[in-house]
Amino acid sequence: MGISIGLVGLGSFGSCFAPLFKSHPLVSRIALCDREPERIKKFADDPFFKDKFNPRDTFESLDDICRSDLDALVIITQPWLHAPQCVQAMQAGKHVYSAVPIISIPDDDEILDWCDKIIAAYKKTGKYYMLGETTYYRPSAMFCRRMAAEGAFGDFIYAEGEYFHDVDAGCSLREVQKSRLASKAGQEWIKIREKYAGKKLKTSPMHYPTHSTSGPVCVMKAHALKVNSYGYKNRNKDPFFAEYDFSNETAIYKMSNGATVRICEFREVAGSIADNETFRILGTRGTFCENQWKENQRAAPMSARPLAVKKLTAEEMRDPLPPEVQEAFKKAMNPTKNKAALQNMDFVPSGHGGSHPYLVHEFVDAVARNRQPAINIWEAARYMAMGVMAHKSALKDGKTLSVPDWGDAPSR
């Protein structure tokens, strides 16, 4: 008997995950929830979903689906709703998967408060929380975690994480904002944000830092202790940045393992492309940079030898998925292909560097086997707190600030 999962939010991003959650071998039942009925109909009428979907399992509100007997909810809604909806679901007895970030609001202290509340909800209910941070399952992150587990980096010295996403480059943030504000939830947000405007609070790239902070943190298994940060203010009166304190922010952190980390979150930068969501990690024995593994070849201390450099492919860096999961996902990603065609196809993971199938598998497997997900709330809070405190430091012209930490996740 598999687990039952409700998909909450079936917009453009949620739609990318629906076939993967449905097709996982450990999922036996799928429910659909969205405020806009036509989105539900799209999947309810799709023959691909028929074997695990019953028309009775459709819901038009979070309140309704929280009253169901489902095991878990996948919450891919608007970013300012994530944390309160996750807490509500956990209090209703559901494990939760949340789209990134934990929450997106222009109040630093309130973001940290929501980290507290989600941890408290876990302690009270025992229900798991997982953040769907894509960088965690990019090939580079999987490879570096394996190298770190082998001790191949030696001592960690320094790391960099960066997300260079110009407002008009690639997936246009300007268009995303317009689309969000045009939705039903967006109209509500327009009213809610007046509360923050009244407090003279503005948003920041560091309020969504997880693409840049997660790589160094998850590889080094360290958390930030202190931060100094500086911001760049938009200078051409671009209306997109009217609600931003800074369009770009750069932060330097002292980490719990003695390393130094530099994080950049830029939304106004020429030439930014998808590859500019990346990280680099330098150690005394090994270094990872630009998909290259560089290893010190010293046979003994003080005996210099040439550095060994290996260029890595995505396939070499990825962890394997269980064969049955991989085959199920391959079918979900190629629904028009017949069995013979699928057998002759390689499995090529898709979505943000191929991370989406791994995120789905990790959450489903964690719930089915009653274990903490890898990107649990304690891990996720470390990513988020780094951004919050960097923004606070930038507002104080680089003042050194301590970064809060909630400790490691309990094993159960």
mmCIF file of C-alpha atoms in Angstrom:
data_model
loop_
_atom_site.group_PDB
_atom_site.id
_atom_site.type_symbol
_atom_site.label_atom_id
_atom_site.label_comp_id
_atom_site.label_asym_id
_atom_site.label_seq_id
_atom_site.Cartn_x
_atom_site.Cartn_y
_atom_site.Cartn_z
ATOM 1 C CA MET A 1 0.000 0.000 0.000
ATOM 2 C CA GLY A 2 1.501 3.321 -1.072
ATOM 3 C CA ILE A 3 1.036 6.782 0.334
ATOM 4 C CA SER A 4 -1.599 9.344 -0.637
ATOM 5 C CA ILE A 5 -0.602 12.845 -1.741
ATOM 6 C CA GLY A 6 -2.568 16.005 -2.452
ATOM 7 C CA LEU A 7 -1.189 18.464 -4.980
ATOM 8 C CA VAL A 8 -2.015 22.014 -3.860
ATOM 9 C CA GLY A 9 -1.418 24.584 -6.582
ATOM 10 C CA LEU A 10 -1.622 23.469 -10.204
ATOM 11 C CA GLY A 11 -0.289 26.549 -11.977
ATOM 12 C CA SER A 12 2.656 26.523 -14.348
ATOM 13 C CA PHE A 13 5.193 25.375 -11.737
ATOM 14 C CA GLY A 14 2.930 22.942 -9.910
ATOM 15 C CA SER A 15 1.994 21.380 -13.234
ATOM 16 C CA CYS A 16 5.628 20.413 -13.796
ATOM 17 C CA PHE A 17 5.592 18.222 -10.697
ATOM 18 C CA ALA A 18 2.141 16.637 -10.957
ATOM 19 C CA PRO A 19 3.083 13.800 -13.374
ATOM 20 C CA LEU A 20 6.181 12.945 -11.343
ATOM 21 C CA PHE A 21 4.359 12.673 -8.008
ATOM 22 C CA LYS A 22 1.592 10.670 -9.662
ATOM 23 C CA SER A 23 3.987 8.205 -11.263
ATOM 24 C CA HIS A 24 6.177 7.433 -8.245
ATOM 25 C CA PRO A 25 5.810 3.717 -7.375
ATOM 26 C CA LEU A 26 5.306 4.475 -3.668
ATOM 27 C CA VAL A 27 2.310 6.759 -4.376
ATOM 28 C CA SER A 28 -1.039 4.980 -4.665
ATOM 29 C CA ARG A 29 -3.449 7.927 -4.614
ATOM 30 C CA ILE A 30 -3.370 11.496 -5.919
ATOM 31 C CA ALA A 31 -5.694 14.373 -5.029
ATOM 32 C CA LEU A 32 -5.933 17.747 -6.770
ATOM 33 C CA CYS A 33 -6.453 21.180 -5.217
ATOM 34 C CA ASP A 34 -6.582 24.626 -6.805
ATOM 35 C CA ARG A 35 -8.710 27.733 -6.455
ATOM 36 C CA GLU A 36 -9.200 27.804 -10.217
ATOM 37 C CA PRO A 37 -11.366 24.817 -11.329
ATOM 38 C CA GLU A 38 -10.045 24.760 -14.889
ATOM 39 C CA ARG A 39 -6.603 23.846 -13.585
ATOM 40 C CA ILE A 40 -8.014 20.835 -11.754
ATOM 41 C CA LYS A 41 -9.970 19.799 -14.841
ATOM 42 C CA LYS A 42 -6.797 19.696 -16.922
ATOM 43 C CA PHE A 43 -5.428 16.846 -14.814
ATOM 44 C CA ALA A 44 -8.732 15.233 -13.833
ATOM 45 C CA ASP A 45 -9.492 14.683 -17.536
ATOM 46 C CA ASP A 46 -6.012 13.398 -18.371
ATOM 47 C CA PRO A 47 -5.997 9.595 -18.893
ATOM 48 C CA PHE A 48 -2.466 9.475 -17.473
ATOM 49 C CA PHE A 49 -3.875 10.208 -13.986
ATOM 50 C CA LYS A 50 -6.833 7.811 -14.050
ATOM 51 C CA ASP A 51 -5.200 4.861 -12.269
ATOM 52 C CA LYS A 52 -4.399 6.873 -9.117
ATOM 53 C CA PHE A 53 -7.028 9.620 -9.180
ATOM 54 C CA ASN A 54 -10.663 9.477 -8.080
ATOM 55 C CA PRO A 55 -12.917 12.411 -9.060
ATOM 56 C CA ARG A 56 -13.970 12.631 -5.412
ATOM 57 C CA ASP A 57 -10.423 13.751 -4.605
ATOM 58 C CA THR A 58 -10.775 17.294 -5.909
ATOM 59 C CA PHE A 59 -10.648 20.302 -3.612
ATOM 60 C CA GLU A 60 -10.978 24.036 -4.175
ATOM 61 C CA SER A 61 -9.369 25.235 -0.951
ATOM 62 C CA LEU A 62 -6.600 24.353 1.453
ATOM 63 C CA ASP A 63 -9.167 24.152 4.248
ATOM 64 C CA ASP A 64 -11.047 21.436 2.371
ATOM 65 C CA ILE A 65 -8.039 19.303 1.500
ATOM 66 C CA CYS A 66 -6.702 19.606 5.049
ATOM 67 C CA ARG A 67 -9.886 17.850 6.220
ATOM 68 C CA SER A 68 -9.168 14.872 3.948
ATOM 69 C CA ASP A 69 -7.464 11.625 4.961
ATOM 70 C CA LEU A 70 -4.422 12.201 2.743
ATOM 71 C CA ASP A 71 -0.955 11.449 4.096
ATOM 72 C CA ALA A 72 0.849 14.457 2.624
ATOM 73 C CA LEU A 73 0.405 17.700 0.723
ATOM 74 C CA VAL A 74 2.629 19.226 -1.938
ATOM 75 C CA ILE A 75 2.250 23.000 -1.640
ATOM 76 C CA ILE A 76 3.272 24.887 -4.786
ATOM 77 C CA THR A 77 1.327 28.109 -4.345
ATOM 78 C CA GLN A 78 2.301 31.770 -4.217
ATOM 79 C CA PRO A 79 5.526 32.353 -2.221
ATOM 80 C CA TRP A 80 3.991 34.574 0.458
ATOM 81 C CA LEU A 81 1.574 31.728 1.296
ATOM 82 C CA HIS A 82 4.046 28.874 1.678
ATOM 83 C CA ALA A 83 4.844 28.979 5.396
ATOM 84 C CA PRO A 84 1.346 29.597 6.809
ATOM 85 C CA GLN A 85 -0.132 26.964 4.492
ATOM 86 C CA CYS A 86 2.522 24.444 5.520
ATOM 87 C CA VAL A 87 1.880 25.038 9.207
ATOM 88 C CA GLN A 88 -1.867 24.647 8.646
ATOM 89 C CA ALA A 89 -1.310 21.381 6.796
ATOM 90 C CA MET A 90 1.031 19.995 9.457
ATOM 91 C CA GLN A 91 -1.454 20.897 12.180
ATOM 92 C CA ALA A 92 -4.067 19.001 10.165
ATOM 93 C CA GLY A 93 -1.901 15.884 10.277
ATOM 94 C CA LYS A 94 -0.212 16.095 6.869
ATOM 95 C CA HIS A 95 3.438 15.866 5.910
ATOM 96 C CA VAL A 96 4.324 18.789 3.641
ATOM 97 C CA TYR A 97 6.506 19.561 0.662
ATOM 98 C CA SER A 98 6.880 23.288 0.043
ATOM 99 C CA ALA A 99 8.041 25.125 -3.039
ATOM 100 C CA VAL A 100 10.839 27.611 -2.405
ATOM 101 C CA PRO A 101 11.385 29.793 -0.534
ATOM 102 C CA ILE A 102 10.087 29.042 2.975
ATOM 103 C CA ILE A 103 8.177 32.308 2.629
ATOM 104 C CA SER A 104 8.695 35.511 0.632
ATOM 105 C CA ILE A 105 7.692 38.651 2.501
ATOM 106 C CA PRO A 106 9.512 41.956 3.117
ATOM 107 C CA ASP A 107 9.842 41.501 6.888
ATOM 108 C CA ASP A 108 13.137 39.935 8.038
ATOM 109 C CA ASP A 109 11.942 39.177 11.558
ATOM 110 C CA GLU A 110 8.689 37.651 10.368
ATOM 111 C CA ILE A 111 10.583 35.295 8.048
ATOM 112 C CA LEU A 112 12.623 34.057 11.012
ATOM 113 C CA ASP A 113 9.430 33.737 13.052
ATOM 114 C CA TRP A 114 7.981 31.427 10.380
ATOM 115 C CA CYS A 115 11.060 29.222 10.658
ATOM 116 C CA ASP A 116 10.309 29.008 14.384
ATOM 117 C CA LYS A 117 6.668 28.190 13.714
ATOM 118 C CA ILE A 118 7.387 25.380 11.251
ATOM 119 C CA ILE A 119 9.882 23.783 13.643
ATOM 120 C CA ALA A 120 7.306 24.092 16.439
ATOM 121 C CA ALA A 121 4.674 22.497 14.193
ATOM 122 C CA TYR A 122 6.957 19.524 13.586
ATOM 123 C CA LYS A 123 7.674 19.122 17.296
ATOM 124 C CA LYS A 124 3.958 19.216 18.076
ATOM 125 C CA THR A 125 2.667 17.025 15.239
ATOM 126 C CA GLY A 126 5.612 14.857 14.159
ATOM 127 C CA LYS A 127 4.802 15.696 10.541
ATOM 128 C CA TYR A 128 7.711 16.197 8.181
ATOM 129 C CA TYR A 129 8.499 19.352 6.230
ATOM 130 C CA MET A 130 10.610 19.408 3.083
ATOM 131 C CA LEU A 131 11.690 22.456 1.090
ATOM 132 C CA GLY A 132 11.897 21.893 -2.667
ATOM 133 C CA GLU A 133 15.246 23.620 -3.143
ATOM 134 C CA THR A 134 16.460 22.645 -6.598
ATOM 135 C CA THR A 135 20.171 23.382 -6.063
ATOM 136 C CA TYR A 136 20.370 20.528 -3.554
ATOM 137 C CA TYR A 137 19.785 18.050 -6.384
ATOM 138 C CA ARG A 138 21.748 19.685 -9.144
ATOM 139 C CA PRO A 139 24.485 17.308 -10.358
ATOM 140 C CA SER A 140 27.246 19.488 -8.904
ATOM 141 C CA ALA A 141 25.731 19.364 -5.408
ATOM 142 C CA MET A 142 25.283 15.587 -5.506
ATOM 143 C CA PHE A 143 28.883 15.102 -6.647
ATOM 144 C CA CYS A 144 30.309 17.462 -4.038
ATOM 145 C CA ARG A 145 28.403 15.777 -1.208
ATOM 146 C CA ARG A 146 29.903 12.443 -2.259
ATOM 147 C CA MET A 147 33.394 13.958 -2.335
ATOM 148 C CA ALA A 148 32.857 15.583 1.066
ATOM 149 C CA ALA A 149 31.684 12.263 2.551
ATOM 150 C CA GLU A 150 34.926 10.665 1.329
ATOM 151 C CA GLY A 151 36.998 13.472 2.848
ATOM 152 C CA ALA A 152 38.286 14.395 -0.609
ATOM 153 C CA PHE A 153 38.089 18.159 0.017
ATOM 154 C CA GLY A 154 40.322 17.915 3.087
ATOM 155 C CA ASP A 155 39.572 20.925 5.263
ATOM 156 C CA PHE A 156 37.075 23.366 3.786
ATOM 157 C CA ILE A 157 38.639 26.787 3.283
ATOM 158 C CA TYR A 158 36.289 28.908 1.214
ATOM 159 C CA ALA A 159 33.099 28.646 -0.831
ATOM 160 C CA GLU A 160 31.014 30.839 -3.123
ATOM 161 C CA GLY A 161 27.357 30.665 -4.054
ATOM 162 C CA GLU A 162 25.670 32.938 -6.531
ATOM 163 C CA TYR A 163 22.377 33.496 -8.291
ATOM 164 C CA PHE A 164 22.711 36.059 -11.070
ATOM 165 C CA HIS A 165 19.207 36.475 -12.482
ATOM 166 C CA ASP A 166 18.631 39.787 -14.176
ATOM 167 C CA VAL A 167 15.032 40.896 -13.997
ATOM 168 C CA ASP A 168 14.646 40.645 -17.791
ATOM 169 C CA ALA A 169 16.928 37.685 -18.563
ATOM 170 C CA GLY A 170 15.756 34.139 -19.250
ATOM 171 C CA CYS A 171 12.637 33.508 -17.191
ATOM 172 C CA SER A 172 11.627 37.158 -16.870
ATOM 173 C CA LEU A 173 11.033 38.091 -13.250
ATOM 174 C CA ARG A 174 9.089 41.087 -14.494
ATOM 175 C CA GLU A 175 6.617 38.813 -16.299
ATOM 176 C CA VAL A 176 6.452 36.403 -13.361
ATOM 177 C CA GLN A 177 5.494 39.305 -11.104
ATOM 178 C CA LYS A 178 2.750 40.426 -13.501
ATOM 179 C CA SER A 179 1.349 36.895 -13.706
ATOM 180 C CA ARG A 180 1.325 36.481 -9.939
ATOM 181 C CA LEU A 181 -0.393 39.775 -9.285
ATOM 182 C CA ALA A 182 -3.056 38.929 -11.876
ATOM 183 C CA SER A 183 -4.060 35.754 -10.010
ATOM 184 C CA LYS A 184 -6.706 35.568 -7.282
ATOM 185 C CA ALA A 185 -4.017 35.199 -4.638
ATOM 186 C CA GLY A 186 -2.135 38.115 -6.195
ATOM 187 C CA GLN A 187 -5.087 40.437 -5.753
ATOM 188 C CA GLU A 188 -5.119 39.507 -2.074
ATOM 189 C CA TRP A 189 -1.365 40.112 -1.874
ATOM 190 C CA ILE A 190 -1.768 43.659 -3.180
ATOM 191 C CA LYS A 191 -3.840 44.375 -0.070
ATOM 192 C CA ILE A 192 -1.540 42.457 2.282
ATOM 193 C CA ARG A 193 1.626 44.225 1.144
ATOM 194 C CA GLU A 194 0.142 47.544 2.206
ATOM 195 C CA LYS A 195 0.791 46.384 5.766
ATOM 196 C CA TYR A 196 4.512 46.138 5.034
ATOM 197 C CA ALA A 197 4.553 49.412 3.119
ATOM 198 C CA GLY A 198 3.051 51.056 6.198
ATOM 199 C CA LYS A 199 6.016 49.762 8.197
ATOM 200 C CA LYS A 200 8.373 51.078 5.495
ATOM 201 C CA LEU A 201 9.615 47.541 4.813
ATOM 202 C CA LYS A 202 10.885 46.603 1.373
ATOM 203 C CA THR A 203 11.858 43.313 -0.197
ATOM 204 C CA SER A 204 15.334 42.148 -1.164
ATOM 205 C CA PRO A 205 17.053 39.515 -3.342
ATOM 206 C CA MET A 206 18.302 38.020 -0.064
ATOM 207 C CA HIS A 207 14.713 37.231 0.916
ATOM 208 C CA TYR A 208 14.992 34.398 -1.613
ATOM 209 C CA PRO A 209 18.599 33.232 -1.103
ATOM 210 C CA THR A 210 18.213 29.464 -1.240
ATOM 211 C CA HIS A 211 19.601 28.900 -4.764
ATOM 212 C CA SER A 212 22.916 30.411 -3.693
ATOM 213 C CA THR A 213 23.203 29.466 -0.012
ATOM 214 C CA SER A 214 22.122 25.827 -0.226
ATOM 215 C CA GLY A 215 25.103 24.545 -2.221
ATOM 216 C CA PRO A 216 27.890 25.476 0.207
ATOM 217 C CA VAL A 217 25.790 24.650 3.282
ATOM 218 C CA CYS A 218 24.648 21.202 2.152
ATOM 219 C CA VAL A 219 28.133 20.165 1.005
ATOM 220 C CA MET A 220 30.097 21.444 4.012
ATOM 221 C CA LYS A 221 27.358 20.543 6.538
ATOM 222 C CA ALA A 222 28.115 23.824 8.248
ATOM 223 C CA HIS A 223 26.009 26.833 9.176
ATOM 224 C CA ALA A 224 26.692 30.555 9.185
ATOM 225 C CA LEU A 225 27.804 32.246 12.400
ATOM 226 C CA LYS A 226 28.323 35.873 11.325
ATOM 227 C CA VAL A 227 27.704 37.988 8.233
ATOM 228 C CA ASN A 228 28.749 41.281 6.676
ATOM 229 C CA SER A 229 26.749 42.371 3.649
ATOM 230 C CA TYR A 230 26.431 45.261 1.223
ATOM 231 C CA GLY A 231 23.740 46.167 -1.261
ATOM 232 C CA TYR A 232 23.524 47.911 -4.621
ATOM 233 C CA LYS A 233 20.484 50.137 -5.150
ATOM 234 C CA ASN A 234 18.832 50.442 -8.561
ATOM 235 C CA ARG A 235 19.737 53.816 -10.096
ATOM 236 C CA ASN A 236 17.498 54.165 -13.152
ATOM 237 C CA LYS A 237 14.149 54.234 -11.304
ATOM 238 C CA ASP A 238 13.057 50.908 -12.799
ATOM 239 C CA PRO A 239 9.523 50.429 -11.413
ATOM 240 C CA PHE A 240 10.210 46.735 -10.774
ATOM 241 C CA PHE A 241 12.638 47.718 -8.031
ATOM 242 C CA ALA A 242 10.362 50.298 -6.399
ATOM 243 C CA GLU A 243 9.622 47.803 -3.615
ATOM 244 C CA TYR A 244 13.265 46.704 -3.247
ATOM 245 C CA ASP A 245 15.839 48.038 -0.794
ATOM 246 C CA PHE A 246 18.549 46.710 -3.115
ATOM 247 C CA SER A 247 18.587 45.127 -6.547
ATOM 248 C CA ASN A 248 21.827 43.261 -5.773
ATOM 249 C CA GLU A 249 23.363 42.069 -2.499
ATOM 250 C CA THR A 250 26.726 40.516 -1.648
ATOM 251 C CA ALA A 251 27.516 38.890 1.692
ATOM 252 C CA ILE A 252 30.542 37.359 3.433
ATOM 253 C CA TYR A 253 29.979 34.747 6.158
ATOM 254 C CA LYS A 254 32.043 33.155 8.883
ATOM 255 C CA MET A 255 30.931 29.499 8.997
ATOM 256 C CA SER A 256 30.761 27.026 11.870
ATOM 257 C CA ASN A 257 33.550 24.911 10.310
ATOM 258 C CA GLY A 258 35.978 27.833 10.088
ATOM 259 C CA ALA A 259 35.496 28.416 6.366
ATOM 260 C CA THR A 260 34.526 31.709 4.742
ATOM 261 C CA VAL A 261 31.608 31.869 2.293
ATOM 262 C CA ARG A 262 30.701 34.578 -0.222
ATOM 263 C CA ILE A 263 27.086 34.736 -1.440
ATOM 264 C CA CYS A 264 25.735 36.944 -4.254
ATOM 265 C CA GLU A 265 22.063 37.481 -5.065
ATOM 266 C CA PHE A 266 21.790 39.793 -8.091
ATOM 267 C CA ARG A 267 18.636 40.843 -9.959
ATOM 268 C CA GLU A 268 20.181 43.678 -12.004
ATOM 269 C CA VAL A 269 23.238 42.398 -13.834
ATOM 270 C CA ALA A 270 24.268 42.222 -17.496
ATOM 271 C CA GLY A 271 24.762 38.845 -19.103
ATOM 272 C CA SER A 272 23.122 36.713 -16.409
ATOM 273 C CA ILE A 273 22.120 33.295 -17.687
ATOM 274 C CA ALA A 274 20.877 30.008 -16.260
ATOM 275 C CA ASP A 275 24.455 28.802 -15.603
ATOM 276 C CA ASN A 276 24.952 31.682 -13.196
ATOM 277 C CA GLU A 277 23.098 29.703 -10.517
ATOM 278 C CA THR A 278 26.171 27.957 -9.222
ATOM 279 C CA PHE A 279 28.652 27.421 -6.400
ATOM 280 C CA ARG A 280 32.353 26.726 -5.882
ATOM 281 C CA ILE A 281 34.024 24.993 -2.947
ATOM 282 C CA LEU A 282 37.717 25.098 -2.097
ATOM 283 C CA GLY A 283 39.485 22.728 0.249
ATOM 284 C CA THR A 284 43.056 21.900 1.276
ATOM 285 C CA ARG A 285 43.008 18.692 -0.818
ATOM 286 C CA GLY A 286 40.239 19.142 -3.374
ATOM 287 C CA THR A 287 38.370 21.969 -5.073
ATOM 288 C CA PHE A 288 35.173 22.018 -7.136
ATOM 289 C CA CYS A 289 34.762 24.865 -9.616
ATOM 290 C CA GLU A 290 32.837 25.228 -12.888
ATOM 291 C CA ASN A 291 32.095 21.489 -13.123
ATOM 292 C CA GLN A 292 35.760 20.643 -12.633
ATOM 293 C CA TRP A 293 37.235 18.589 -9.810
ATOM 294 C CA LYS A 294 40.761 19.680 -8.929
ATOM 295 C CA GLU A 295 42.731 17.458 -6.592
ATOM 296 C CA ASN A 296 46.023 18.051 -4.829
ATOM 297 C CA GLN A 297 48.524 15.363 -5.809
ATOM 298 C CA ARG A 298 51.002 15.832 -2.951
ATOM 299 C CA ALA A 299 52.316 12.466 -1.787
ATOM 300 C CA ALA A 300 53.405 13.979 1.501
ATOM 301 C CA PRO A 301 53.367 17.420 3.133
ATOM 302 C CA MET A 302 55.532 19.990 1.343
ATOM 303 C CA SER A 303 56.117 17.729 -1.683
ATOM 304 C CA ALA A 304 54.546 19.657 -4.526
ATOM 305 C CA ARG A 305 53.085 17.823 -7.518
ATOM 306 C CA PRO A 306 50.892 19.012 -10.418
ATOM 307 C CA LEU A 307 47.208 19.534 -9.673
ATOM 308 C CA ALA A 308 44.993 16.823 -11.168
ATOM 309 C CA VAL A 309 42.029 18.358 -13.005
ATOM 310 C CA LYS A 310 39.000 16.416 -14.184
ATOM 311 C CA LYS A 311 36.166 17.920 -16.229
ATOM 312 C CA LEU A 312 32.872 16.325 -15.191
ATOM 313 C CA THR A 313 29.631 15.723 -17.055
ATOM 314 C CA ALA A 314 26.193 15.978 -15.464
ATOM 315 C CA GLU A 315 25.764 12.210 -15.844
ATOM 316 C CA GLU A 316 28.983 11.548 -13.923
ATOM 317 C CA MET A 317 27.984 13.864 -11.105
ATOM 318 C CA ARG A 318 24.410 12.694 -10.514
ATOM 319 C CA ASP A 319 23.431 10.114 -7.920
ATOM 320 C CA PRO A 320 21.445 7.156 -9.305
ATOM 321 C CA LEU A 321 17.728 6.883 -8.649
ATOM 322 C CA PRO A 322 16.238 3.455 -7.821
ATOM 323 C CA PRO A 323 15.669 1.656 -11.162
ATOM 324 C CA GLU A 324 11.909 1.306 -10.686
ATOM 325 C CA VAL A 325 11.583 5.006 -9.846
ATOM 326 C CA GLN A 326 13.704 6.021 -12.800
ATOM 327 C CA GLU A 327 11.587 3.941 -15.191
ATOM 328 C CA ALA A 328 8.353 5.377 -13.778
ATOM 329 C CA PHE A 329 9.651 8.919 -14.147
ATOM 330 C CA LYS A 330 10.893 8.263 -17.668
ATOM 331 C CA LYS A 331 7.376 7.218 -18.641
ATOM 332 C CA ALA A 332 5.864 10.278 -16.939
ATOM 333 C CA MET A 333 8.261 12.579 -18.783
ATOM 334 C CA ASN A 334 7.530 10.916 -22.137
ATOM 335 C CA PRO A 335 3.798 10.090 -21.985
ATOM 336 C CA THR A 336 3.400 9.672 -25.767
ATOM 337 C CA LYS A 337 6.156 7.058 -26.102
ATOM 338 C CA ASN A 338 5.308 3.340 -26.223
ATOM 339 C CA LYS A 339 7.048 0.676 -24.142
ATOM 340 C CA ALA A 340 9.555 -0.255 -26.838
ATOM 341 C CA ALA A 341 10.534 3.356 -27.424
ATOM 342 C CA LEU A 342 10.973 3.970 -23.705
ATOM 343 C CA GLN A 343 13.294 0.971 -23.387
ATOM 344 C CA ASN A 344 15.588 2.507 -25.984
ATOM 345 C CA MET A 345 15.643 5.923 -24.326
ATOM 346 C CA ASP A 346 18.104 7.175 -21.748
ATOM 347 C CA PHE A 347 16.694 8.754 -18.617
ATOM 348 C CA VAL A 348 17.439 12.478 -18.730
ATOM 349 C CA PRO A 349 16.198 14.263 -15.581
ATOM 350 C CA SER A 350 14.470 17.583 -16.225
ATOM 351 C CA GLY A 351 13.698 20.802 -14.383
ATOM 352 C CA HIS A 352 16.280 23.159 -12.863
ATOM 353 C CA GLY A 353 19.363 21.140 -13.720
ATOM 354 C CA GLY A 354 17.525 17.821 -13.585
ATOM 355 C CA SER A 355 16.554 18.278 -9.932
ATOM 356 C CA HIS A 356 12.787 17.787 -10.119
ATOM 357 C CA PRO A 357 12.698 13.965 -10.183
ATOM 358 C CA TYR A 358 15.120 13.829 -7.257
ATOM 359 C CA LEU A 359 13.054 16.254 -5.185
ATOM 360 C CA VAL A 360 9.909 14.197 -5.787
ATOM 361 C CA HIS A 361 11.619 10.923 -4.934
ATOM 362 C CA GLU A 362 13.194 12.307 -1.762
ATOM 363 C CA PHE A 363 9.892 13.548 -0.368
ATOM 364 C CA VAL A 364 7.872 10.468 -1.283
ATOM 365 C CA ASP A 365 10.540 8.101 0.024
ATOM 366 C CA ALA A 366 10.911 10.054 3.282
ATOM 367 C CA VAL A 367 7.174 9.974 3.986
ATOM 368 C CA ALA A 368 6.795 6.315 2.967
ATOM 369 C CA ARG A 369 9.743 5.231 5.127
ATOM 370 C CA ASN A 370 8.983 7.575 8.029
ATOM 371 C CA ARG A 371 12.280 9.496 8.020
ATOM 372 C CA GLN A 372 13.419 13.099 7.897
ATOM 373 C CA PRO A 373 13.727 14.429 4.337
ATOM 374 C CA ALA A 374 17.166 15.680 3.354
ATOM 375 C CA ILE A 375 15.978 19.303 2.977
ATOM 376 C CA ASN A 376 14.097 19.361 6.273
ATOM 377 C CA ILE A 377 13.091 22.527 8.078
ATOM 378 C CA TRP A 378 16.344 22.730 10.074
ATOM 379 C CA GLU A 379 18.385 22.538 6.865
ATOM 380 C CA ALA A 380 16.052 24.939 5.039
ATOM 381 C CA ALA A 381 16.125 27.456 7.893
ATOM 382 C CA ARG A 382 19.910 27.622 7.592
ATOM 383 C CA TYR A 383 19.618 28.613 3.929
ATOM 384 C CA MET A 384 16.974 31.220 4.708
ATOM 385 C CA ALA A 385 18.570 32.763 7.803
ATOM 386 C CA MET A 386 21.724 33.528 5.832
ATOM 387 C CA GLY A 387 19.715 35.697 3.452
ATOM 388 C CA VAL A 388 17.672 37.421 6.144
ATOM 389 C CA MET A 389 20.684 38.420 8.205
ATOM 390 C CA ALA A 390 22.597 39.512 5.099
ATOM 391 C CA HIS A 391 19.772 41.896 4.273
ATOM 392 C CA LYS A 392 19.773 43.230 7.830
ATOM 393 C CA SER A 393 23.524 43.777 7.609
ATOM 394 C CA ALA A 394 23.254 45.564 4.263
ATOM 395 C CA LEU A 395 20.657 47.922 5.724
ATOM 396 C CA LYS A 396 23.254 48.753 8.393
ATOM 397 C CA ASP A 397 26.016 49.373 5.807
ATOM 398 C CA GLY A 398 27.778 46.060 6.354
ATOM 399 C CA LYS A 399 27.578 45.806 10.128
ATOM 400 C CA THR A 400 28.664 42.396 11.463
ATOM 401 C CA LEU A 401 25.613 40.450 12.612
ATOM 402 C CA SER A 402 25.155 37.011 14.142
ATOM 403 C CA VAL A 403 23.158 34.456 12.160
ATOM 404 C CA PRO A 404 20.608 32.419 14.154
ATOM 405 C CA ASP A 405 20.647 28.637 13.964
ATOM 406 C CA TRP A 406 18.141 26.046 15.111
ATOM 407 C CA GLY A 407 20.547 23.125 15.306
ATOM 408 C CA ASP A 408 20.525 19.856 13.395
ATOM 409 C CA ALA A 409 17.346 17.986 12.553
ATOM 410 C CA PRO A 410 16.293 15.162 14.858
ATOM 411 C CA SER A 411 16.587 11.738 13.255
ATOM 412 C CA ARG A 412 12.834 11.218 13.599
#
